[in-house]
PDB file of C-alpha atoms in Angstrom:
ATOM      1  CA  UNK B 669      -0.109   0.212   0.061  1.00  0.00           C
ATOM      2  CA  UNK B 670       1.486   3.290  -1.232  1.00  0.00           C
ATOM      3  CA  UNK B 671       1.896   6.119   1.623  1.00  0.00           C
ATOM      4  CA  UNK B 672      -1.010   8.249   0.352  1.00  0.00           C
ATOM      5  CA  UNK B 673      -3.456   5.451   0.518  1.00  0.00           C
ATOM      6  CA  UNK B 674      -2.057   4.574   3.964  1.00  0.00           C
ATOM      7  CA  UNK B 675      -2.525   8.197   4.874  1.00  0.00           C
ATOM      8  CA  UNK B 676      -6.171   8.043   3.378  1.00  0.00           C
ATOM      9  CA  UNK B 677      -6.958   5.371   5.502  1.00  0.00           C
ATOM     10  CA  UNK B 678      -6.070   6.737   8.910  1.00  0.00           C
ATOM     11  CA  UNK B 679      -7.947   9.859   7.896  1.00  0.00           C
ATOM     12  CA  UNK B 680     -10.751   7.559   7.055  1.00  0.00           C
ATOM     13  CA  UNK B 681     -10.508   5.748  10.692  1.00  0.00           C
ATOM     14  CA  UNK B 682     -10.027   9.338  12.240  1.00  0.00           C
ATOM     15  CA  UNK B 683     -13.257  10.466  10.544  1.00  0.00           C
ATOM     16  CA  UNK B 684     -15.398   7.936  12.213  1.00  0.00           C
ATOM     17  CA  UNK B 685     -14.649   9.633  15.600  1.00  0.00           C
ATOM     18  CA  UNK B 686     -15.225  13.249  14.437  1.00  0.00           C
ATOM     19  CA  UNK B 687     -18.032  12.495  12.636  1.00  0.00           C
ATOM     20  CA  UNK B 688     -20.128  11.063  15.604  1.00  0.00           C
ATOM     21  CA  UNK B 689     -18.790  13.461  18.010  1.00  0.00           C
ATOM     22  CA  UNK B 690     -19.714  16.353  15.625  1.00  0.00           C
ATOM     23  CA  UNK B 691     -23.442  15.145  15.544  1.00  0.00           C
ATOM     24  CA  UNK B 692     -23.335  14.717  19.224  1.00  0.00           C
ATOM     25  CA  UNK B 693     -21.618  17.831  20.498  1.00  0.00           C
ATOM     26  CA  UNK B 694     -22.145  19.750  17.473  1.00  0.00           C
ATOM     27  CA  UNK B 695     -18.313  20.690  17.646  1.00  0.00           C
ATOM     28  CA  UNK B 696     -17.795  20.325  13.770  1.00  0.00           C
ATOM     29  CA  UNK B 697     -14.668  17.954  14.683  1.00  0.00           C
ATOM     30  CA  UNK B 698     -11.873  20.066  14.275  1.00  0.00           C
ATOM     31  CA  UNK B 699     -10.957  19.585  18.078  1.00  0.00           C
ATOM     32  CA  UNK B 700      -9.964  16.145  17.520  1.00  0.00           C
ATOM     33  CA  UNK B 701      -9.062  16.735  13.899  1.00  0.00           C
ATOM     34  CA  UNK B 702      -6.139  19.297  14.171  1.00  0.00           C
ATOM     35  CA  UNK B 703      -4.122  17.694  16.905  1.00  0.00           C
ATOM     36  CA  UNK B 704      -4.226  13.708  15.171  1.00  0.00           C
ATOM     37  CA  UNK B 705      -4.119  15.161  11.711  1.00  0.00           C
ATOM     38  CA  UNK B 706      -1.083  17.149  12.767  1.00  0.00           C
ATOM     39  CA  UNK B 707       0.410  13.935  13.874  1.00  0.00           C
ATOM     40  CA  UNK B 708      -0.285  11.910  10.858  1.00  0.00           C
ATOM     41  CA  UNK B 709       1.122  15.057   8.202  1.00  0.00           C
ATOM     42  CA  UNK B 710       4.583  14.890  10.493  1.00  0.00           C
ATOM     43  CA  UNK B 711       4.839  10.906  10.425  1.00  0.00           C
ATOM     44  CA  UNK B 712       4.093  11.024   6.567  1.00  0.00           C
ATOM     45  CA  UNK B 713       6.505  14.009   6.283  1.00  0.00           C
ATOM     46  CA  UNK B 714       3.777  15.769   4.022  1.00  0.00           C
ATOM     47  CA  UNK B 715       4.808  19.390   4.995  1.00  0.00           C
ATOM     48  CA  UNK B 716       7.455  20.639   7.432  1.00  0.00           C
ATOM     49  CA  UNK B 717       6.932  20.911  11.012  1.00  0.00           C
ATOM     50  CA  UNK B 718       6.650  24.856  10.951  1.00  0.00           C
ATOM     51  CA  UNK B 719       3.508  24.553   8.478  1.00  0.00           C
ATOM     52  CA  UNK B 720       1.880  21.294   9.910  1.00  0.00           C
ATOM     53  CA  UNK B 721      -0.542  23.153  12.461  1.00  0.00           C
ATOM     54  CA  UNK B 722      -1.817  25.499   9.665  1.00  0.00           C
ATOM     55  CA  UNK B 723      -2.267  22.755   7.182  1.00  0.00           C
ATOM     56  CA  UNK B 724      -3.960  20.416   9.836  1.00  0.00           C
ATOM     57  CA  UNK B 725      -6.461  23.447  10.540  1.00  0.00           C
ATOM     58  CA  UNK B 726      -7.340  24.189   6.844  1.00  0.00           C
ATOM     59  CA  UNK B 727      -8.079  20.735   6.232  1.00  0.00           C
ATOM     60  CA  UNK B 728      -9.998  20.337   9.472  1.00  0.00           C
ATOM     61  CA  UNK B 729     -11.836  23.450   8.271  1.00  0.00           C
ATOM     62  CA  UNK B 730     -12.642  21.965   4.973  1.00  0.00           C
ATOM     63  CA  UNK B 731     -13.883  18.528   6.235  1.00  0.00           C
ATOM     64  CA  UNK B 732     -15.931  20.704   8.652  1.00  0.00           C
ATOM     65  CA  UNK B 733     -17.852  21.865   5.686  1.00  0.00           C
ATOM     66  CA  UNK B 734     -19.250  18.297   4.671  1.00  0.00           C
ATOM     67  CA  UNK B 735     -19.322  17.001   8.343  1.00  0.00           C
ATOM     68  CA  UNK B 736     -21.522  19.863   9.924  1.00  0.00           C
ATOM     69  CA  UNK B 737     -23.757  19.704   6.769  1.00  0.00           C
ATOM     70  CA  UNK B 738     -24.551  16.044   7.797  1.00  0.00           C
ATOM     71  CA  UNK B 739     -24.920  17.087  11.146  1.00  0.00           C
ATOM     72  CA  UNK B 740     -27.094  19.957  10.723  1.00  0.00           C
ATOM     73  CA  UNK B 741     -29.513  18.330   8.259  1.00  0.00           C
ATOM     74  CA  UNK B 742     -29.695  15.589  11.134  1.00  0.00           C
ATOM     75  CA  UNK B 743     -30.528  18.369  13.755  1.00  0.00           C
ATOM     76  CA  UNK B 744     -32.781  20.295  11.837  1.00  0.00           C
ATOM     77  CA  UNK B 745     -34.787  16.978  10.943  1.00  0.00           C
ATOM     78  CA  UNK B 746     -35.201  16.695  14.868  1.00  0.00           C
ATOM     79  CA  UNK B 747     -36.409  20.111  15.089  1.00  0.00           C
ATOM     80  CA  UNK B 748     -33.130  21.176  17.104  1.00  0.00           C
ATOM     81  CA  UNK B 749     -32.133  24.211  15.225  1.00  0.00           C
ATOM     82  CA  UNK B 750     -33.724  27.511  16.379  1.00  0.00           C
ATOM     83  CA  UNK B 751     -34.075  29.290  13.143  1.00  0.00           C
ATOM     84  CA  UNK B 752     -35.081  32.406  15.002  1.00  0.00           C
ATOM     85  CA  UNK B 753     -31.467  33.054  16.300  1.00  0.00           C
ATOM     86  CA  UNK B 754     -29.414  31.004  13.897  1.00  0.00           C
ATOM     87  CA  UNK B 755     -29.635  33.352  10.917  1.00  0.00           C
ATOM     88  CA  UNK B 756     -27.891  36.312  13.231  1.00  0.00           C
ATOM     89  CA  UNK B 757     -25.416  33.803  14.685  1.00  0.00           C
ATOM     90  CA  UNK B 758     -24.500  32.701  11.138  1.00  0.00           C
ATOM     91  CA  UNK B 759     -23.908  35.816   9.812  1.00  0.00           C
ATOM     92  CA  UNK B 760     -21.487  36.835  12.744  1.00  0.00           C
ATOM     93  CA  UNK B 761     -19.529  34.000  12.511  1.00  0.00           C
ATOM     94  CA  UNK B 762     -18.940  34.266   8.557  1.00  0.00           C
ATOM     95  CA  UNK B 763     -17.816  37.402   8.806  1.00  0.00           C
ATOM     96  CA  UNK B 764     -15.349  36.497  11.536  1.00  0.00           C
ATOM     97  CA  UNK B 765     -14.247  33.395   9.809  1.00  0.00           C
ATOM     98  CA  UNK B 766     -13.610  34.983   6.625  1.00  0.00           C
ATOM     99  CA  UNK B 767     -11.246  37.728   8.143  1.00  0.00           C
ATOM    100  CA  UNK B 768      -9.547  35.062  10.364  1.00  0.00           C
ATOM    101  CA  UNK B 769      -8.714  32.839   7.260  1.00  0.00           C
ATOM    102  CA  UNK B 770      -7.539  35.514   5.230  1.00  0.00           C
ATOM    103  CA  UNK B 771      -5.036  36.261   8.087  1.00  0.00           C
ATOM    104  CA  UNK B 772      -3.758  32.698   8.009  1.00  0.00           C
ATOM    105  CA  UNK B 773      -0.122  31.891   8.868  1.00  0.00           C
ATOM    106  CA  UNK B 774       0.501  35.787   9.968  1.00  0.00           C
ATOM    107  CA  UNK B 775       0.724  34.145  13.869  1.00  0.00           C
ATOM    108  CA  UNK B 776       3.407  32.122  15.078  1.00  0.00           C
ATOM    109  CA  UNK B 777       2.961  28.614  15.416  1.00  0.00           C
ATOM    110  CA  UNK B 778       3.253  28.376  19.253  1.00  0.00           C
ATOM    111  CA  UNK B 779       1.009  31.179  19.584  1.00  0.00           C
ATOM    112  CA  UNK B 780      -1.716  29.430  17.673  1.00  0.00           C
ATOM    113  CA  UNK B 781      -1.424  26.275  19.775  1.00  0.00           C
ATOM    114  CA  UNK B 782      -1.264  28.460  23.188  1.00  0.00           C
ATOM    115  CA  UNK B 783      -4.580  30.179  21.747  1.00  0.00           C
ATOM    116  CA  UNK B 784      -6.145  26.801  20.972  1.00  0.00           C
ATOM    117  CA  UNK B 785      -5.336  25.152  24.222  1.00  0.00           C
ATOM    118  CA  UNK B 786      -5.941  28.061  26.721  1.00  0.00           C
ATOM    119  CA  UNK B 787      -9.414  28.521  24.966  1.00  0.00           C
ATOM    120  CA  UNK B 788     -10.275  24.793  25.567  1.00  0.00           C
ATOM    121  CA  UNK B 789      -9.515  24.705  29.271  1.00  0.00           C
ATOM    122  CA  UNK B 790     -11.785  27.998  29.799  1.00  0.00           C
ATOM    123  CA  UNK B 791     -14.502  26.477  27.962  1.00  0.00           C
ATOM    124  CA  UNK B 792     -14.345  22.911  29.609  1.00  0.00           C
ATOM    125  CA  UNK B 793     -14.195  24.333  32.880  1.00  0.00           C
ATOM    126  CA  UNK B 794     -17.257  26.528  32.258  1.00  0.00           C
ATOM    127  CA  UNK B 795     -18.970  23.098  31.094  1.00  0.00           C
ATOM    128  CA  UNK B 796     -18.028  20.919  34.055  1.00  0.00           C
ATOM    129  CA  UNK B 797     -19.571  24.045  36.278  1.00  0.00           C
ATOM    130  CA  UNK B 798     -22.742  24.120  34.530  1.00  0.00           C
ATOM    131  CA  UNK B 799     -23.514  20.633  34.333  1.00  0.00           C
ATOM    132  CA  UNK B 800     -23.161  20.220  38.417  1.00  0.00           C
ATOM    133  CA  UNK B 801     -25.459  23.300  38.673  1.00  0.00           C
ATOM    134  CA  UNK B 802     -29.468  22.166  39.498  1.00  0.00           C
ATOM    135  CA  UNK B 803     -31.063  25.332  38.445  1.00  0.00           C
ATOM    136  CA  UNK B 804     -30.060  27.649  35.826  1.00  0.00           C
ATOM    137  CA  UNK B 805     -30.377  31.283  36.167  1.00  0.00           C
ATOM    138  CA  UNK B 806     -32.907  32.465  33.135  1.00  0.00           C
ATOM    139  CA  UNK B 807     -30.820  35.026  30.850  1.00  0.00           C
ATOM    140  CA  UNK B 808     -32.220  36.921  27.464  1.00  0.00           C
ATOM    141  CA  UNK B 809     -29.950  36.626  24.427  1.00  0.00           C
ATOM    142  CA  UNK B 810     -28.461  40.041  23.370  1.00  0.00           C
ATOM    143  CA  UNK B 811     -30.073  41.975  20.725  1.00  0.00           C
ATOM    144  CA  UNK B 812     -29.209  40.871  17.189  1.00  0.00           C
ATOM    145  CA  UNK B 813     -26.737  43.140  16.367  1.00  0.00           C
ATOM    146  CA  UNK B 814     -25.007  42.718  19.438  1.00  0.00           C
ATOM    147  CA  UNK B 815     -25.474  38.883  18.958  1.00  0.00           C
ATOM    148  CA  UNK B 816     -23.969  39.066  15.581  1.00  0.00           C
ATOM    149  CA  UNK B 817     -20.791  40.986  17.092  1.00  0.00           C
ATOM    150  CA  UNK B 818     -20.247  38.680  19.606  1.00  0.00           C
ATOM    151  CA  UNK B 819     -20.660  35.403  17.396  1.00  0.00           C
ATOM    152  CA  UNK B 820     -17.973  37.268  14.714  1.00  0.00           C
ATOM    153  CA  UNK B 821     -15.270  37.167  17.316  1.00  0.00           C
ATOM    154  CA  UNK B 822     -15.970  33.171  17.686  1.00  0.00           C
ATOM    155  CA  UNK B 823     -16.268  32.695  14.199  1.00  0.00           C
ATOM    156  CA  UNK B 824     -12.657  34.072  13.952  1.00  0.00           C
ATOM    157  CA  UNK B 825     -11.384  32.383  16.931  1.00  0.00           C
ATOM    158  CA  UNK B 826     -12.799  29.123  15.671  1.00  0.00           C
ATOM    159  CA  UNK B 827     -11.299  29.383  12.156  1.00  0.00           C
ATOM    160  CA  UNK B 828      -7.817  30.397  13.628  1.00  0.00           C
ATOM    161  CA  UNK B 829      -7.627  27.018  15.274  1.00  0.00           C
ATOM    162  CA  UNK B 830      -9.747  25.114  12.812  1.00  0.00           C
ATOM    163  CA  UNK B 831     -12.764  24.051  14.671  1.00  0.00           C
ATOM    164  CA  UNK B 832     -16.699  24.207  13.665  1.00  0.00           C
ATOM    165  CA  UNK B 833     -17.330  26.594  16.482  1.00  0.00           C
ATOM    166  CA  UNK B 834     -19.545  24.362  18.740  1.00  0.00           C
ATOM    167  CA  UNK B 835     -16.940  24.513  21.543  1.00  0.00           C
ATOM    168  CA  UNK B 836     -17.698  28.328  21.756  1.00  0.00           C
ATOM    169  CA  UNK B 837     -21.038  28.514  20.611  1.00  0.00           C
ATOM    170  CA  UNK B 838     -22.720  25.964  22.636  1.00  0.00           C
ATOM    171  CA  UNK B 839     -21.505  27.304  26.091  1.00  0.00           C
ATOM    172  CA  UNK B 840     -22.382  30.885  24.634  1.00  0.00           C
ATOM    173  CA  UNK B 841     -25.603  29.914  23.840  1.00  0.00           C
ATOM    174  CA  UNK B 842     -26.488  27.683  26.831  1.00  0.00           C
ATOM    175  CA  UNK B 843     -25.326  30.526  29.149  1.00  0.00           C
ATOM    176  CA  UNK B 844     -28.172  32.662  27.472  1.00  0.00           C
ATOM    177  CA  UNK B 845     -30.610  30.085  28.243  1.00  0.00           C
ATOM    178  CA  UNK B 846     -30.897  28.244  25.074  1.00  0.00           C
ATOM    179  CA  UNK B 847     -31.696  24.649  25.542  1.00  0.00           C
ATOM    180  CA  UNK B 848     -28.650  22.274  24.953  1.00  0.00           C
ATOM    181  CA  UNK B 849     -29.798  20.485  22.266  1.00  0.00           C
ATOM    182  CA  UNK B 850     -30.892  23.628  20.060  1.00  0.00           C
ATOM    183  CA  UNK B 851     -27.506  25.109  21.159  1.00  0.00           C
ATOM    184  CA  UNK B 852     -25.976  21.865  19.421  1.00  0.00           C
ATOM    185  CA  UNK B 853     -28.326  22.122  16.494  1.00  0.00           C
ATOM    186  CA  UNK B 854     -27.494  25.777  15.940  1.00  0.00           C
ATOM    187  CA  UNK B 855     -23.500  25.197  16.293  1.00  0.00           C
ATOM    188  CA  UNK B 856     -24.040  22.467  13.746  1.00  0.00           C
ATOM    189  CA  UNK B 857     -25.633  24.943  10.934  1.00  0.00           C
ATOM    190  CA  UNK B 858     -22.913  27.473  12.195  1.00  0.00           C
ATOM    191  CA  UNK B 859     -19.996  25.083  11.710  1.00  0.00           C
ATOM    192  CA  UNK B 860     -20.926  25.115   8.097  1.00  0.00           C
ATOM    193  CA  UNK B 861     -20.715  28.922   7.300  1.00  0.00           C
ATOM    194  CA  UNK B 862     -17.215  28.915   9.417  1.00  0.00           C
ATOM    195  CA  UNK B 863     -15.979  26.301   7.635  1.00  0.00           C
ATOM    196  CA  UNK B 864     -16.964  27.783   4.244  1.00  0.00           C
ATOM    197  CA  UNK B 865     -15.517  31.120   4.677  1.00  0.00           C
ATOM    198  CA  UNK B 866     -12.614  30.113   6.716  1.00  0.00           C
ATOM    199  CA  UNK B 867     -11.663  27.695   4.059  1.00  0.00           C
ATOM    200  CA  UNK B 868     -11.906  30.379   1.136  1.00  0.00           C
ATOM    201  CA  UNK B 869      -9.292  32.217   3.166  1.00  0.00           C
ATOM    202  CA  UNK B 870      -7.152  29.383   3.770  1.00  0.00           C
ATOM    203  CA  UNK B 871      -7.213  28.019   0.210  1.00  0.00           C
ATOM    204  CA  UNK B 872      -6.393  32.022  -1.093  1.00  0.00           C
ATOM    205  CA  UNK B 873      -3.496  32.489   1.500  1.00  0.00           C
ATOM    206  CA  UNK B 874      -1.785  29.227   1.123  1.00  0.00           C
ATOM    207  CA  UNK B 875      -1.815  29.473  -2.802  1.00  0.00           C
ATOM    208  CA  UNK B 876       1.830  30.884  -2.587  1.00  0.00           C
ATOM    209  CA  UNK B 877       2.889  28.144  -0.466  1.00  0.00           C
ATOM    210  CA  UNK B 878       1.547  24.858  -2.019  1.00  0.00           C
ATOM    211  CA  UNK B 879       0.344  23.413  -5.492  1.00  0.00           C
ATOM    212  CA  UNK B 880      -2.341  21.460  -6.938  1.00  0.00           C
ATOM    213  CA  UNK B 881       0.235  18.959  -8.073  1.00  0.00           C
ATOM    214  CA  UNK B 882       1.497  18.364  -4.454  1.00  0.00           C
ATOM    215  CA  UNK B 883      -1.864  17.562  -3.687  1.00  0.00           C
ATOM    216  CA  UNK B 884      -3.204  20.799  -1.944  1.00  0.00           C
ATOM    217  CA  UNK B 885      -5.616  23.527  -2.834  1.00  0.00           C
ATOM    218  CA  UNK B 886      -3.860  26.330  -0.860  1.00  0.00           C
ATOM    219  CA  UNK B 887      -3.221  25.107   2.872  1.00  0.00           C
ATOM    220  CA  UNK B 888      -5.833  22.394   2.573  1.00  0.00           C
ATOM    221  CA  UNK B 889      -4.363  18.807   1.823  1.00  0.00           C
ATOM    222  CA  UNK B 890      -6.542  17.130  -0.426  1.00  0.00           C
ATOM    223  CA  UNK B 891      -6.030  13.526   0.366  1.00  0.00           C
ATOM    224  CA  UNK B 892      -6.553  13.826   4.084  1.00  0.00           C
ATOM    225  CA  UNK B 893      -9.651  15.853   3.593  1.00  0.00           C
ATOM    226  CA  UNK B 894     -11.123  12.956   1.376  1.00  0.00           C
ATOM    227  CA  UNK B 895     -10.366  10.217   3.934  1.00  0.00           C
ATOM    228  CA  UNK B 896     -12.082  12.060   6.812  1.00  0.00           C
ATOM    229  CA  UNK B 897     -14.801  13.321   4.755  1.00  0.00           C
ATOM    230  CA  UNK B 898     -15.426   9.567   3.381  1.00  0.00           C
ATOM    231  CA  UNK B 899     -16.655   8.462   7.039  1.00  0.00           C
ATOM    232  CA  UNK B 900     -17.519  11.395   8.709  1.00  0.00           C
ATOM    233  CA  UNK B 901     -20.434  12.009   6.696  1.00  0.00           C
ATOM    234  CA  UNK B 902     -22.189   8.678   7.574  1.00  0.00           C
ATOM    235  CA  UNK B 903     -21.468   9.183  10.984  1.00  0.00           C
ATOM    236  CA  UNK B 904     -22.488  12.635  11.797  1.00  0.00           C
ATOM    237  CA  UNK B 905     -26.129  11.565  11.976  1.00  0.00           C
ATOM    238  CA  UNK B 906     -25.829   8.939  14.525  1.00  0.00           C
ATOM    239  CA  UNK B 907     -24.256  11.070  16.748  1.00  0.00           C
ATOM    240  CA  UNK B 908     -27.057  13.650  16.366  1.00  0.00           C
ATOM    241  CA  UNK B 909     -29.361  10.683  17.040  1.00  0.00           C
ATOM    242  CA  UNK B 910     -27.549  10.088  20.365  1.00  0.00           C
ATOM    243  CA  UNK B 911     -28.487  13.819  21.579  1.00  0.00           C
ATOM    244  CA  UNK B 912     -32.129  12.675  21.530  1.00  0.00           C
ATOM    245  CA  UNK B 913     -31.333  10.187  24.346  1.00  0.00           C
ATOM    246  CA  UNK B 914     -28.484  11.289  26.453  1.00  0.00           C
ATOM    247  CA  UNK B 915     -29.221  13.509  29.329  1.00  0.00           C
ATOM    248  CA  UNK B 916     -28.066  17.066  29.120  1.00  0.00           C
ATOM    249  CA  UNK B 917     -25.793  16.830  32.108  1.00  0.00           C
ATOM    250  CA  UNK B 918     -24.028  13.746  30.388  1.00  0.00           C
ATOM    251  CA  UNK B 919     -23.676  15.440  27.170  1.00  0.00           C
ATOM    252  CA  UNK B 920     -21.950  18.446  29.010  1.00  0.00           C
ATOM    253  CA  UNK B 921     -19.390  16.024  30.915  1.00  0.00           C
ATOM    254  CA  UNK B 922     -18.278  14.382  27.802  1.00  0.00           C
ATOM    255  CA  UNK B 923     -17.874  17.806  26.093  1.00  0.00           C
ATOM    256  CA  UNK B 924     -15.699  18.983  28.773  1.00  0.00           C
ATOM    257  CA  UNK B 925     -13.726  15.934  29.249  1.00  0.00           C
ATOM    258  CA  UNK B 926     -13.106  15.802  25.453  1.00  0.00           C
ATOM    259  CA  UNK B 927     -11.725  19.687  25.433  1.00  0.00           C
ATOM    260  CA  UNK B 928      -9.470  18.832  28.708  1.00  0.00           C
ATOM    261  CA  UNK B 929      -7.973  15.844  27.039  1.00  0.00           C
ATOM    262  CA  UNK B 930      -7.296  17.729  23.905  1.00  0.00           C
ATOM    263  CA  UNK B 931      -5.741  20.712  25.441  1.00  0.00           C
ATOM    264  CA  UNK B 932      -3.293  18.939  27.471  1.00  0.00           C
ATOM    265  CA  UNK B 933      -2.466  16.733  24.516  1.00  0.00           C
ATOM    266  CA  UNK B 934      -1.448  20.043  22.283  1.00  0.00           C
ATOM    267  CA  UNK B 935       0.441  21.923  25.490  1.00  0.00           C
ATOM    268  CA  UNK B 936       2.562  18.678  26.040  1.00  0.00           C
ATOM    269  CA  UNK B 937       3.433  18.329  21.974  1.00  0.00           C
TER     270      UNK B 937
END
């Protein structure tokens, strides 16, 4: 088996896990893809260590375009997408993701790694805290313009670290008393927007570094993208279905444990 085929097989296995978690938690899968794909790319010597994180982030975003679409369709079918709120959130994250994608590569790799890790730890701690509270304070969502502005920042950070936005949007929406399942559904829809606009930026900004003949579209590595999407598309609806049966507190604890584990891995390596 050639190295390229073996790499695709590894990425297909990765896609199984991230697809299910994307549907279950609305996270798009980038939280898993970025650190694992970085290791795969280094193992097969696809890119230099100085560019591996940016390529993993760009490829993650491109795969999320497909994974979040499958997840969002499943959540819409289950009536878990709050369409009264979603358009404003989608507009905000689109602007932030597009700006962030075009600025790709400007920050040093260690800075991106620490932004990624610290963000995950803070979000995880908030999720653990909220899962232990028996009564949540009722808070109203901000007005539409404020909501779009706040989510633009989340979209920018999400695109910067290669995630679909669920890790930021789900805690944000649940803080304002949006039902957990509907927050996950909204995050799944927004993941499509973040992935689309973020990917456009990464493809454009990376075109001077890599070429189609090398298997790249800008910073996106196409064989890895193919492998991930090959399986994640089919696993995302299964994860979305699981949200109908798991208790909210259990979903929050799974979410938090996942974030802490990935943050620790990124800091250590």
